[in-house]
mmCIF file of C-alpha atoms in Angstrom:
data_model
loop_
_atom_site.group_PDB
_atom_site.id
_atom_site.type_symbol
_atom_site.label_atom_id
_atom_site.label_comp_id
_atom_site.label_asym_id
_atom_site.label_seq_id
_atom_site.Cartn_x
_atom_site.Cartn_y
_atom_site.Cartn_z
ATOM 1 C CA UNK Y 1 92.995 124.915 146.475
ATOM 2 C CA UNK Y 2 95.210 122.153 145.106
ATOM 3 C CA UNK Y 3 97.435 121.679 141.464
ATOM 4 C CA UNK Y 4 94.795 118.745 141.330
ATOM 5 C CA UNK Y 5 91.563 120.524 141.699
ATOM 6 C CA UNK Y 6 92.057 122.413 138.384
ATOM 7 C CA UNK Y 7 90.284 120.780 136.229
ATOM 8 C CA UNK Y 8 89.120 123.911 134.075
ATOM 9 C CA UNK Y 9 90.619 126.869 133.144
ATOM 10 C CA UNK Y 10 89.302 129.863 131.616
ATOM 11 C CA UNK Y 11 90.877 133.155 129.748
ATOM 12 C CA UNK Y 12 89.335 135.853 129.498
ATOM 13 C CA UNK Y 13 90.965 137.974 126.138
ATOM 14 C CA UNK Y 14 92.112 136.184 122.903
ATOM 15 C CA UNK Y 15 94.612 139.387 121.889
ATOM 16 C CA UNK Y 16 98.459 138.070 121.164
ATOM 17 C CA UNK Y 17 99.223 137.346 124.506
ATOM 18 C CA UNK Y 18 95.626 135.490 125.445
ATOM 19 C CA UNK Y 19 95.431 133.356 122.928
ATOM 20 C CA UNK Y 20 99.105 132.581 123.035
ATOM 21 C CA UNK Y 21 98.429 131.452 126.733
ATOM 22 C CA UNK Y 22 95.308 129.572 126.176
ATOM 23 C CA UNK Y 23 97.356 127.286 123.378
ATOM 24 C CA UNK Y 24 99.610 126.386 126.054
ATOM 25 C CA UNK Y 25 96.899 125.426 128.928
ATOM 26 C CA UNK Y 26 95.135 123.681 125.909
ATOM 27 C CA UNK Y 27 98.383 121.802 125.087
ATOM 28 C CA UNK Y 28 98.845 120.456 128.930
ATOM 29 C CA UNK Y 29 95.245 118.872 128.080
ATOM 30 C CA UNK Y 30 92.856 121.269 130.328
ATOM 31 C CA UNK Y 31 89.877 122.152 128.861
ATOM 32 C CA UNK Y 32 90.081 125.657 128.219
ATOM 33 C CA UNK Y 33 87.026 128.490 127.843
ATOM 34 C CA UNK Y 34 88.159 131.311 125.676
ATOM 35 C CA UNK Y 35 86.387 134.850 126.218
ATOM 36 C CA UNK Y 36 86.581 137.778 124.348
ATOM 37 C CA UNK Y 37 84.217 141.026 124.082
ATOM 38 C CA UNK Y 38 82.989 140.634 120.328
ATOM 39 C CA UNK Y 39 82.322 137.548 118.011
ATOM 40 C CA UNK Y 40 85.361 138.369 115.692
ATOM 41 C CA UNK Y 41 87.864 138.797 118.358
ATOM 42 C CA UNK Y 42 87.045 134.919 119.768
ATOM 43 C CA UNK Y 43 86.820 133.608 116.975
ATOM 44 C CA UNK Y 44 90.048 135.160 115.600
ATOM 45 C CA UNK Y 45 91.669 133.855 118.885
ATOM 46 C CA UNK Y 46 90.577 130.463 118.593
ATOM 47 C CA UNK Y 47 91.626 130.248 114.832
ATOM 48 C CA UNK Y 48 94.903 131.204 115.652
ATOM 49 C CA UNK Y 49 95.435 129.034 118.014
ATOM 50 C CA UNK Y 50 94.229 125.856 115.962
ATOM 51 C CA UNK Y 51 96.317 127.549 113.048
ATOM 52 C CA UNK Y 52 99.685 127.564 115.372
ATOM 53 C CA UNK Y 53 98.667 123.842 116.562
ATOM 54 C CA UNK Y 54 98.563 122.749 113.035
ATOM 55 C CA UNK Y 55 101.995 123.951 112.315
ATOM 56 C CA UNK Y 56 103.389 122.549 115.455
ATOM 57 C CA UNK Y 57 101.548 118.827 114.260
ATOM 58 C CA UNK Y 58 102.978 119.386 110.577
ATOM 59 C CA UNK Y 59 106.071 119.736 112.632
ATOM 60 C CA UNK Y 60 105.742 116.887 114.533
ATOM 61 C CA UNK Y 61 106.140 118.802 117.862
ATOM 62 C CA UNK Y 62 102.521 117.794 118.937
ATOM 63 C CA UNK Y 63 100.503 115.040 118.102
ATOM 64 C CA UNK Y 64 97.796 114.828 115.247
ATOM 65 C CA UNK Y 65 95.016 113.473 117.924
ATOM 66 C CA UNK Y 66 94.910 116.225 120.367
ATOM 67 C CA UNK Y 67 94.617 118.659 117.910
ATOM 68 C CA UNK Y 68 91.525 117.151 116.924
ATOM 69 C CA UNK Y 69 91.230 116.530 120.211
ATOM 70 C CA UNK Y 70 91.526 120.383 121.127
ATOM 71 C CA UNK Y 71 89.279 121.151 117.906
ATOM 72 C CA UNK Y 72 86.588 119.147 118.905
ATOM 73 C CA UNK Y 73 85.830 119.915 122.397
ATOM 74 C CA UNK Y 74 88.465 120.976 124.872
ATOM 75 C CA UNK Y 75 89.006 124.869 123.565
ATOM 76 C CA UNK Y 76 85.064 126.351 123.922
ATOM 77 C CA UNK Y 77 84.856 129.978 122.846
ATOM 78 C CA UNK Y 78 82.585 132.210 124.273
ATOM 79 C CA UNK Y 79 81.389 136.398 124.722
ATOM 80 C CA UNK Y 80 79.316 135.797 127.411
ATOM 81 C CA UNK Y 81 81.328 136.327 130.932
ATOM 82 C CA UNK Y 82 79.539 133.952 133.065
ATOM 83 C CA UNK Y 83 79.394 131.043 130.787
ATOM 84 C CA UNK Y 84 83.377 131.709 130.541
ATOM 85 C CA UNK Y 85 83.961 131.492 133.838
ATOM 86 C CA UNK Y 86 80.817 129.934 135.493
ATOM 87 C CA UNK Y 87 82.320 126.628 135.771
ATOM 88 C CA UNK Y 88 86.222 127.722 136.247
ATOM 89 C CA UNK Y 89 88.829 126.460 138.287
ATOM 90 C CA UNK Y 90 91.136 129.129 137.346
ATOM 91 C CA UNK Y 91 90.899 132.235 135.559
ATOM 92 C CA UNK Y 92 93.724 133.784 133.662
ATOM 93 C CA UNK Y 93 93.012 138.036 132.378
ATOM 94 C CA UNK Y 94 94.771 138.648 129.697
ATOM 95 C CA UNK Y 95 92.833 142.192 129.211
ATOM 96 C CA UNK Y 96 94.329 145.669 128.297
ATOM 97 C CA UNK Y 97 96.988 147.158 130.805
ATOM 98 C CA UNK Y 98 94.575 149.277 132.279
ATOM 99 C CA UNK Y 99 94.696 149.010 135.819
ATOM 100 C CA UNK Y 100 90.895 150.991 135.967
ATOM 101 C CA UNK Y 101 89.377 147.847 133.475
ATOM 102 C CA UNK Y 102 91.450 145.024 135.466
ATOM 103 C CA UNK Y 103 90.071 146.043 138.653
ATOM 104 C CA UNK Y 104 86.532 146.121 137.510
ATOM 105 C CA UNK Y 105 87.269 142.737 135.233
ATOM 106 C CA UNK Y 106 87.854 141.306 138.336
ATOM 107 C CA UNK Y 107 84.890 142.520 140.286
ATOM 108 C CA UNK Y 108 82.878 140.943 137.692
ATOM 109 C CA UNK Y 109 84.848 137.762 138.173
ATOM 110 C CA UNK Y 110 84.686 137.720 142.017
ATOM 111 C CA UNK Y 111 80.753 137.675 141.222
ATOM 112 C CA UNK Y 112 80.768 135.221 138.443
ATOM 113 C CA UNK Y 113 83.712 132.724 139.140
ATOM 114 C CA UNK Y 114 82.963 129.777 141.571
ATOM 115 C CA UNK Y 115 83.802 130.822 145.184
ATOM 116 C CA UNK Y 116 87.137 128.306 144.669
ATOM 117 C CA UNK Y 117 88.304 129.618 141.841
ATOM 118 C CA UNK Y 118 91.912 130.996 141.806
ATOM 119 C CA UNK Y 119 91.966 134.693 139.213
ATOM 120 C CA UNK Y 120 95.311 135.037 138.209
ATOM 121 C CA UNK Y 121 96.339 138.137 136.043
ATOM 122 C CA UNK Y 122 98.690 138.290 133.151
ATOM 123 C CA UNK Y 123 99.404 141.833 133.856
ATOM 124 C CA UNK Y 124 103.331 142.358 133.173
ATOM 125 C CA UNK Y 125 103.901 146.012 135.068
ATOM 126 C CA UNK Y 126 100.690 146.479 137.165
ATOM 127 C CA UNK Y 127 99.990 145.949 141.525
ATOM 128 C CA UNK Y 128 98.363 142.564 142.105
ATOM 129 C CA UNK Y 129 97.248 143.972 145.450
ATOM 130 C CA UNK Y 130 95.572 146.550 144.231
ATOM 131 C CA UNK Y 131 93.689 144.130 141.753
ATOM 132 C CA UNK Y 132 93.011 141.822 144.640
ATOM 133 C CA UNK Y 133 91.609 144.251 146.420
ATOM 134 C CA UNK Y 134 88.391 144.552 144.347
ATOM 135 C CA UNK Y 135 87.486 141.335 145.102
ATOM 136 C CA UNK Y 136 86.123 139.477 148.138
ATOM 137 C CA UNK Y 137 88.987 136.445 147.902
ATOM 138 C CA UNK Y 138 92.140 138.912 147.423
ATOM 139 C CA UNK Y 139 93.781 135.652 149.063
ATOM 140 C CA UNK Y 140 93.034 133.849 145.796
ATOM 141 C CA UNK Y 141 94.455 136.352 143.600
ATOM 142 C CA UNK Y 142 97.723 136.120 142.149
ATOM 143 C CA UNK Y 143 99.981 136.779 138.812
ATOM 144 C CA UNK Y 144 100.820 134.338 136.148
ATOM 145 C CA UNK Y 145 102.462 136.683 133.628
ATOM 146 C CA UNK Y 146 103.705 134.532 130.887
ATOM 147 C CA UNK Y 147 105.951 136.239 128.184
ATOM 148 C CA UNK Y 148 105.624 136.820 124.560
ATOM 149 C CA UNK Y 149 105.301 134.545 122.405
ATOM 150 C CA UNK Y 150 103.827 132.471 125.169
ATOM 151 C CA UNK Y 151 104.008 129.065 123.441
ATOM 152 C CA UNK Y 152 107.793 129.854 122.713
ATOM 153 C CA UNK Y 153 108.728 131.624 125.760
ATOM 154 C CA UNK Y 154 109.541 129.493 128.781
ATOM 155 C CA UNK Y 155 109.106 131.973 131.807
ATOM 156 C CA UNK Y 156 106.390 132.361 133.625
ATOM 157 C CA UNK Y 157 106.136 134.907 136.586
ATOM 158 C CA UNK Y 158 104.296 133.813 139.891
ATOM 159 C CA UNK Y 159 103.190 137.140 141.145
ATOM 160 C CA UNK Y 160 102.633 137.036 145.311
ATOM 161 C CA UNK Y 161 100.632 140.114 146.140
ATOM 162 C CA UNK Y 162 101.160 141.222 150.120
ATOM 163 C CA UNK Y 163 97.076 139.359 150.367
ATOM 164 C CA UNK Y 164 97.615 135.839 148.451
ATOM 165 C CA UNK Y 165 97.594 132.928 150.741
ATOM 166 C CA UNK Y 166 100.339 130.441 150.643
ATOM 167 C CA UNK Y 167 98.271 127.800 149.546
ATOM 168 C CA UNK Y 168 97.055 130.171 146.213
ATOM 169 C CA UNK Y 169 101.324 131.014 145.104
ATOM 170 C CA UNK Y 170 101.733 127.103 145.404
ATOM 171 C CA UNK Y 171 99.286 125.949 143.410
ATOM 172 C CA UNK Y 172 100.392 128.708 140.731
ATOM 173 C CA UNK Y 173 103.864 127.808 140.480
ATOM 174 C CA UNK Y 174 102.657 123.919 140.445
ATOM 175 C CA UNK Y 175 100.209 125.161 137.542
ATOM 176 C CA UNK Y 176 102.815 126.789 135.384
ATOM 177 C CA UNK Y 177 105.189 123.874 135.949
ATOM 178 C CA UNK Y 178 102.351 120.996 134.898
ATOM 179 C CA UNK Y 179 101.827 123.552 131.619
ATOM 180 C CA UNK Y 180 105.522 122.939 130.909
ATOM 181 C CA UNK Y 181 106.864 126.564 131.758
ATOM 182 C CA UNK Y 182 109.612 127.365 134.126
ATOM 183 C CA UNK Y 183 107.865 129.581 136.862
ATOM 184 C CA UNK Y 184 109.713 132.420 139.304
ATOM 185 C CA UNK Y 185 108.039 132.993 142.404
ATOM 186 C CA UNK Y 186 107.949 136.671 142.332
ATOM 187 C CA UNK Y 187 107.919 137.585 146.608
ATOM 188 C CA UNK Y 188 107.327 140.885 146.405
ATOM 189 C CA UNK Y 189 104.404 142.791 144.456
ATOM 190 C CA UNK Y 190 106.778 145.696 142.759
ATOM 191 C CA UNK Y 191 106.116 147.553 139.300
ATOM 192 C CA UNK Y 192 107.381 145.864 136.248
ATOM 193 C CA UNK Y 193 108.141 141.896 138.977
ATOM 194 C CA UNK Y 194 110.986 140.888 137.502
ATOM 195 C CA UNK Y 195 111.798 140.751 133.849
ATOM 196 C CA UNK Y 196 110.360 143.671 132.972
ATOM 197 C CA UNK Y 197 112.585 145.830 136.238
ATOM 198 C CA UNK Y 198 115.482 144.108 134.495
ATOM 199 C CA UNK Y 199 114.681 145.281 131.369
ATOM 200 C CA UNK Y 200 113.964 148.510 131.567
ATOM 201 C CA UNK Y 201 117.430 149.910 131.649
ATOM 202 C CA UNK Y 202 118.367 147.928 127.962
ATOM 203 C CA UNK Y 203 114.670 149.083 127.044
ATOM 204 C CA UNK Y 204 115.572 153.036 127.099
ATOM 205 C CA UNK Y 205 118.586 152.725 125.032
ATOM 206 C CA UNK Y 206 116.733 150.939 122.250
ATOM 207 C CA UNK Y 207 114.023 153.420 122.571
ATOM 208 C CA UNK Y 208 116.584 156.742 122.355
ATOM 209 C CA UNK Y 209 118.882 154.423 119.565
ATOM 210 C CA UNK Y 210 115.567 154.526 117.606
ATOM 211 C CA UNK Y 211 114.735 157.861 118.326
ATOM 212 C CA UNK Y 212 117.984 159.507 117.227
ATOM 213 C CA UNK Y 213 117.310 157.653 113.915
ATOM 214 C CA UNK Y 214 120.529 156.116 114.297
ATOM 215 C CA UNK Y 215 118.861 152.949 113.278
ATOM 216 C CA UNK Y 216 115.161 151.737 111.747
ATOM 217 C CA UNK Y 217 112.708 150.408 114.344
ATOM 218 C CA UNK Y 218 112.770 146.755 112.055
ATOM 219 C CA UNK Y 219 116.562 146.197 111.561
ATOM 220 C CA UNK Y 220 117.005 147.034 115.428
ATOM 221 C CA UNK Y 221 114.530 144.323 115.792
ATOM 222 C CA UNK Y 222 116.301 142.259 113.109
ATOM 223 C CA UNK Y 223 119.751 142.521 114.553
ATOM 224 C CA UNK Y 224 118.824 141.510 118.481
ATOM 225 C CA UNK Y 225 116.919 138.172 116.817
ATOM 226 C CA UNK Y 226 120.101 137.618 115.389
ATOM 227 C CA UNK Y 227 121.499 136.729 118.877
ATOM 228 C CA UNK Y 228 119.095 135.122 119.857
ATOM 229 C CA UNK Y 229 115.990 137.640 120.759
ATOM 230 C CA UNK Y 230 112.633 135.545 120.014
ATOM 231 C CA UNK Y 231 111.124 138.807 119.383
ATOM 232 C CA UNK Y 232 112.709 142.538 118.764
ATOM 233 C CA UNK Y 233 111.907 145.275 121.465
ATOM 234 C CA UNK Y 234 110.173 146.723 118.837
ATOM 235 C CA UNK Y 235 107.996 144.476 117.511
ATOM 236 C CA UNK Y 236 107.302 143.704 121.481
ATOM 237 C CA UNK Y 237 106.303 147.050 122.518
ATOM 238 C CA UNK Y 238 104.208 147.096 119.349
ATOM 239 C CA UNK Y 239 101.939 144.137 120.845
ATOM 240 C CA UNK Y 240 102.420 145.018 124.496
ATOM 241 C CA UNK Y 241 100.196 148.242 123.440
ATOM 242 C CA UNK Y 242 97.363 146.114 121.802
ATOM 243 C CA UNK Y 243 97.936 143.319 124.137
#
């Protein structure tokens, strides 16, 4: 499957990090299906999202038009699986870092998603294999694990597990470049990819700072903004926990 042949996209979880994602496939101008367990959690997605699009147009960072535009057709919400992903050229989960709940997500999706589709997981820590592997197209499974705030933050992990074909990685890393991101093929299927293997050293010293009380969780958080953190390690392993 080709860049070209995604025409639709689906995510399935609204939480920080879904919602955050769909804004961005919404603002590349893909229609986007939006699926969440309950009513309220949808719905809170997509109103987030149109709220952060109106502040970007007050802004003047995105246009007036495809906000409406976005409003008025292109972002469908949904708590009905196969509706979400019936018609789906890609699927993005952006569900709970459970690896138990991804794999059976993604049995449902194997049965529900078009035999074509791509499922990509936004999973930041957890084996894309052994995802894969509870499907019957582990060759069309990959990662996409965008970071937090995901229509601030620029990187986007490509996630190769040892089963996705060459063809799948491609179209991924053409994906997150047409969405505006700056993807890293990611060769290797290892805990934590990237980002989060470099991270993990700086990560622990926050975490025993904090827990020494040699410093408040919010004016750690405060201070590493000040040069240049989007988001404290706090605040991020606060929202990495609800997702």
């Amino acid at each position: 499957m080709s860049l070209d042949q995604i025409k639709s996209v689906a995510v399935i979880g609204a939480g920080d990090m879904g919602h955050g994602i769909a804004e961005v496939v919404l603002l590349a101008g893909y229609p986007v299906s939006l699926y969440d367990i309950n009513t309220e959690a949808v719905e809170k997605g997509a109103g987030r999202i149109m709220a952060s699009l109106e502040k970007l147009a007050e802004k003047g960072k995105v246009p007036v038009e495809g906000v409406e535009q976005i409003r008025s057709g292109l972002l469908k919400t949904t708590t009905d699986l196969a509706e979400a992903v019936g018609n789906a050229d890609l699927v993005i989960e952006v569900i709970p870092e459970v690896l138990d709940l991804k794999q059976a997500m993604f049995a449902q999706l194997d049965e529900l998603a078009p035999p074509h589709a791509l499922l990509a997981s936004n999973t930041s820590t957890m084996s894309i294999t052994q995802i894969g592997a509870c499907t019957g197209r582990p060759g069309q499974v990959l990662g996409l694990h965008f970071f937090n705030p995901a229509v601030l933050m620029k990187l986007v992990e490509v996630i190769r597990s040892r089963d996705t074909s060459d063809e799948t990685i491609e179209t991924g890393f053409a994906f997150g470049k047409k969405i505006g991101k700056v993807p890293v093929l990611v060769h290797r299927d290892t805990p934590g990819f990237i980002a989060n293997r470099v991270n993990a050293a700086p990560t622990v010293l926050f975490q025993s700072i904090v827990e020494r009380g040699e410093i408040e969780p919010e004016a750690l958080d405060a201070f590493l903004m000040t040069v240049g953190m989007p988001m404290g390690p706090c605040e991020l392993t606060d929202r990495k926990s609800v997702v």
